[in-house]
Amino acid sequence: MTHTTRTQAPVAPARTRPAGFSRFLRSGQVRFGTLLLVATTAFALVGPLVTPYDPLKSVGMSYQLPGAEHLLGTDHLGYDVWSRLLAGGIHLAWMAPTATILGVTAGSFIGLVSAYRRGWADVLLMRSMDVLLAFPGILFALLFVSIVGPQPWLLVLLVALAIMPGCARVIRGATWPLTSSEYVLWARAVGIPGRRILLGELLPNITSPLMVEFGVRLMVSVGLLASLSFIGYGIQPPTADWGLMVSENRAGLAIQPIAVLAPMVFIVLYTVGGNLIAEGTARIIARTEGKA
């Protein structure tokens, strides 16, 4: 009697499933941070549509105190502070997330490729990131803004370049041990293309550190953009901008402090919201890995 031997296809090793978003949303800290971030973003997006006065026109005397006519008083040029506060967050609301998405996407791609390819590719990519890291983000931005001018697209690009190297190194560190995992070695052995391994095997398993990176880099973007406006290299007057409002009215802090404190509060709320999300996510990841 003849026995036929069947050849079975190799079975892929089990993979670690990436953390689900529902686990992070169960954290009170993450939920509160999300609430702050969503609320300040909604304020910035809807605000320009409901301003009681034209934010680009003087409507009273300089540094008037809050009253029935002007809810938060006026600023150094007699602009209504409440109107400029409502209109001043729109730039930060789209520029900071856009810069973060661009910077984190590029940095993650570089980190993934560097860890997966190793060898000369790793050395070349990481040394390039080291060169960018050698320049402080604010000085790097000032160099190009002073040459080209404070164009919004340029500010977004420069902030994205400033946060890209740090993100690339973090993602490389998170990806490096995964490249020696059984399921990655199996995928390479059976001839799965490198791009499919990067996107289908490695990327889903660094979701957690990627979420933390996005939260942290978003706050770096907010700080850089607000700082550039404060020192006069960001959004230019008479455009309403939270960072610019702080710079314009700091001389009258003792006379009309609300003109300075109101935009500062919204910048802080935006920053705190993102930090709470990033910190809460990091704690959940650490707690989960400790139980593993």
Tab-separated table of N, CA and C in Angstrom, residues 4 11 25 38 48 60 71 74 77 89 121 124 129 133 140 151 156 160 164 173 219 235 240 258 273 276 287-288:
chain	number	residue	atom	x	y	z
A	4	THR	N	0.934	8.476	0.453
A	4	THR	CA	1.265	9.757	-0.191
A	4	THR	C	1.593	10.795	0.878
A	11	VAL	N	3.336	27.662	8.301
A	11	VAL	CA	2.380	28.450	9.070
A	11	VAL	C	3.100	29.626	9.708
A	25	LEU	N	-9.196	54.767	25.562
A	25	LEU	CA	-10.334	55.631	25.872
A	25	LEU	C	-10.964	55.305	27.216
A	38	VAL	N	-10.228	68.568	22.032
A	38	VAL	CA	-11.362	68.741	21.125
A	38	VAL	C	-12.054	70.084	21.371
A	48	PRO	N	-13.938	82.120	14.554
A	48	PRO	CA	-13.954	83.180	13.535
A	48	PRO	C	-15.333	83.453	12.949
A	60	GLY	N	-12.288	100.842	19.941
A	60	GLY	CA	-12.305	101.580	21.207
A	60	GLY	C	-10.931	102.109	21.553
A	71	LEU	N	-16.382	92.411	26.213
A	71	LEU	CA	-16.393	91.372	27.243
A	71	LEU	C	-15.039	91.183	27.911
A	74	THR	N	-10.155	95.738	25.561
A	74	THR	CA	-9.477	95.970	24.279
A	74	THR	C	-7.973	95.823	24.463
A	77	LEU	N	-4.115	98.343	20.488
A	77	LEU	CA	-4.589	99.167	19.371
A	77	LEU	C	-6.094	99.395	19.415
A	89	GLY	N	-7.267	81.444	16.999
A	89	GLY	CA	-6.797	80.070	17.145
A	89	GLY	C	-6.830	79.251	15.876
A	121	ALA	N	22.143	51.450	5.275
A	121	ALA	CA	20.936	52.281	5.234
A	121	ALA	C	20.656	52.886	6.606
A	124	LEU	N	23.280	55.667	7.292
A	124	LEU	CA	23.048	56.859	6.477
A	124	LEU	C	21.836	57.647	6.978
A	129	MET	N	19.618	62.196	10.401
A	129	MET	CA	18.757	62.698	11.470
A	129	MET	C	19.579	63.398	12.558
A	133	LEU	N	19.122	67.080	14.129
A	133	LEU	CA	18.970	67.258	15.573
A	133	LEU	C	19.987	68.243	16.146
A	140	PHE	N	16.493	76.734	13.654
A	140	PHE	CA	16.348	76.186	12.308
A	140	PHE	C	15.232	76.901	11.562
A	151	GLN	N	5.740	82.626	5.668
A	151	GLN	CA	4.605	82.043	4.961
A	151	GLN	C	4.058	80.860	5.765
A	156	VAL	N	4.772	75.490	8.564
A	156	VAL	CA	4.350	74.100	8.750
A	156	VAL	C	5.479	73.150	8.360
A	160	ALA	N	7.572	70.645	10.842
A	160	ALA	CA	7.593	69.209	10.540
A	160	ALA	C	9.029	68.684	10.474
A	164	MET	N	10.754	65.820	13.011
A	164	MET	CA	10.982	64.549	12.318
A	164	MET	C	12.149	63.735	12.882
A	173	GLY	N	13.944	52.847	17.486
A	173	GLY	CA	14.180	52.070	18.700
A	173	GLY	C	13.056	51.100	19.008
A	219	MET	N	2.396	68.672	20.743
A	219	MET	CA	2.654	69.743	21.695
A	219	MET	C	3.938	70.505	21.364
A	235	ILE	N	2.888	84.146	12.437
A	235	ILE	CA	1.768	84.881	11.857
A	235	ILE	C	1.990	86.374	12.086
A	240	ALA	N	-5.130	88.071	13.566
A	240	ALA	CA	-5.328	87.611	14.941
A	240	ALA	C	-4.685	86.246	15.126
A	258	ILE	N	-5.786	90.808	30.875
A	258	ILE	CA	-6.596	89.807	30.174
A	258	ILE	C	-6.199	89.695	28.712
A	273	GLY	N	-3.964	69.394	27.122
A	273	GLY	CA	-4.785	68.324	26.564
A	273	GLY	C	-3.948	67.283	25.844
A	276	LEU	N	-1.738	65.310	28.377
A	276	LEU	CA	-2.502	64.317	29.133
A	276	LEU	C	-2.747	63.065	28.302
A	287	ARG	N	1.835	49.738	31.770
A	287	ARG	CA	1.087	48.815	32.616
A	287	ARG	C	0.783	47.520	31.879
A	288	THR	N	0.460	47.636	30.590
A	288	THR	CA	0.149	46.445	29.789
A	288	THR	C	1.390	45.583	29.589
